[in-house]
Amino acid sequence: MKEIIQKLASNGDEIYAKICEIISVDTENKTADLKPLDGSSEIFDAYLVTDDENGSLYLEPKTGSLVCVVFVTKEIAVVVSASELVKMRLKIEGVELNIDKDGFLLKKENETLKKLMGDFIQACRNMKFQTNSGVTIKLLTDPEFAALETRFNQFLK
């Protein structure tokens, strides 16, 4: 996609945009089929992301939502904004943020915020203290930590 944009700058093709309705989304290929609101021909395989391998912002629009699509050539269209989303993913080097109806995932390399918080809560629940009469064996606030863990698990993916 980067090469296409560079070629566009040198060949004089006109860039323009349209407002369209999402007909369908191909999540595997990260493309969408669109119906322009101006009554012109449908647009097939418009890109939803420009460079998914090296870091990107991927917005997956909801079918039936409105989008702004930009034509970088007469044949190549890219969706640049959407009125309703199903999913959003941001990748920057080894960091990834995913958001959908189930919550969000924050990941850095192989570590996730959910796993980190789960391990932290488990460590708190497993705390033991030395007293004058031995080691404590019961954490009196364990139900609070269990409730907190449940809330984190519902919030994070």
CSV table of N, CA, C and O in Angstrom, one decimal, residues 3 14 20 34 52 54 62 103 114 118-119 128 133 145 152 154-155:
chain,number,residue,atom,x,y,z
A,3,GLU,N,3.7,1.7,-1.4
A,3,GLU,CA,4.3,1.9,-2.7
A,3,GLU,C,3.2,2.5,-3.6
A,3,GLU,O,3.5,3.4,-4.4
A,14,GLU,N,-6.0,11.6,-9.4
A,14,GLU,CA,-6.8,12.4,-8.4
A,14,GLU,C,-7.3,11.5,-7.3
A,14,GLU,O,-7.9,10.5,-7.5
A,20,CYS,N,-20.1,5.8,2.1
A,20,CYS,CA,-20.7,4.5,1.7
A,20,CYS,C,-21.3,3.8,2.9
A,20,CYS,O,-20.9,4.0,4.0
A,34,LEU,N,-18.7,-2.2,-0.4
A,34,LEU,CA,-19.4,-0.9,0.0
A,34,LEU,C,-20.4,-0.5,-1.1
A,34,LEU,O,-20.3,-0.8,-2.3
A,52,ASP,N,-0.9,-4.4,7.8
A,52,ASP,CA,-1.2,-5.1,9.0
A,52,ASP,C,0.0,-5.9,9.6
A,52,ASP,O,0.0,-6.2,10.7
A,54,ASN,N,3.3,-4.7,9.8
A,54,ASN,CA,4.4,-3.9,10.5
A,54,ASN,C,3.8,-2.9,11.5
A,54,ASN,O,4.6,-2.1,12.0
A,62,LYS,N,-19.1,-2.1,11.3
A,62,LYS,CA,-20.3,-3.0,11.4
A,62,LYS,C,-21.0,-2.9,10.1
A,62,LYS,O,-21.1,-1.9,9.4
A,103,GLY,N,-14.7,-6.7,25.6
A,103,GLY,CA,-13.7,-6.0,26.4
A,103,GLY,C,-12.5,-5.6,25.6
A,103,GLY,O,-12.6,-5.4,24.4
A,114,LYS,N,-4.4,-8.8,31.4
A,114,LYS,CA,-5.2,-9.7,32.1
A,114,LYS,C,-4.4,-10.7,32.9
A,114,LYS,O,-4.6,-11.0,34.1
A,118,GLY,N,-4.2,-11.0,36.9
A,118,GLY,CA,-4.5,-12.3,37.5
A,118,GLY,C,-3.4,-12.8,38.4
A,118,GLY,O,-3.7,-13.3,39.5
A,119,ASP,N,-2.2,-12.8,37.9
A,119,ASP,CA,-1.0,-13.2,38.7
A,119,ASP,C,-0.9,-12.3,40.0
A,119,ASP,O,-0.6,-12.9,41.0
A,128,LYS,N,1.0,-14.8,53.0
A,128,LYS,CA,1.2,-15.4,54.4
A,128,LYS,C,2.0,-14.4,55.2
A,128,LYS,O,3.0,-13.8,54.7
A,133,SER,N,2.8,-16.2,66.9
A,133,SER,CA,2.4,-17.5,67.2
A,133,SER,C,2.4,-18.4,66.0
A,133,SER,O,1.8,-19.5,65.9
A,145,PHE,N,-10.8,-10.1,47.2
A,145,PHE,CA,-9.9,-10.3,46.1
A,145,PHE,C,-10.5,-11.2,45.0
A,145,PHE,O,-10.3,-11.0,43.8
A,152,PHE,N,-12.0,-8.0,36.9
A,152,PHE,CA,-11.0,-7.9,35.9
A,152,PHE,C,-11.2,-8.9,34.8
A,152,PHE,O,-11.0,-8.5,33.6
A,154,GLN,N,-14.0,-10.1,33.6
A,154,GLN,CA,-15.1,-9.6,32.8
A,154,GLN,C,-14.7,-8.4,32.0
A,154,GLN,O,-15.2,-8.2,30.9
A,155,PHE,N,-13.8,-7.6,32.5
A,155,PHE,CA,-13.4,-6.4,31.8
A,155,PHE,C,-12.3,-6.6,30.7
A,155,PHE,O,-12.4,-6.0,29.6
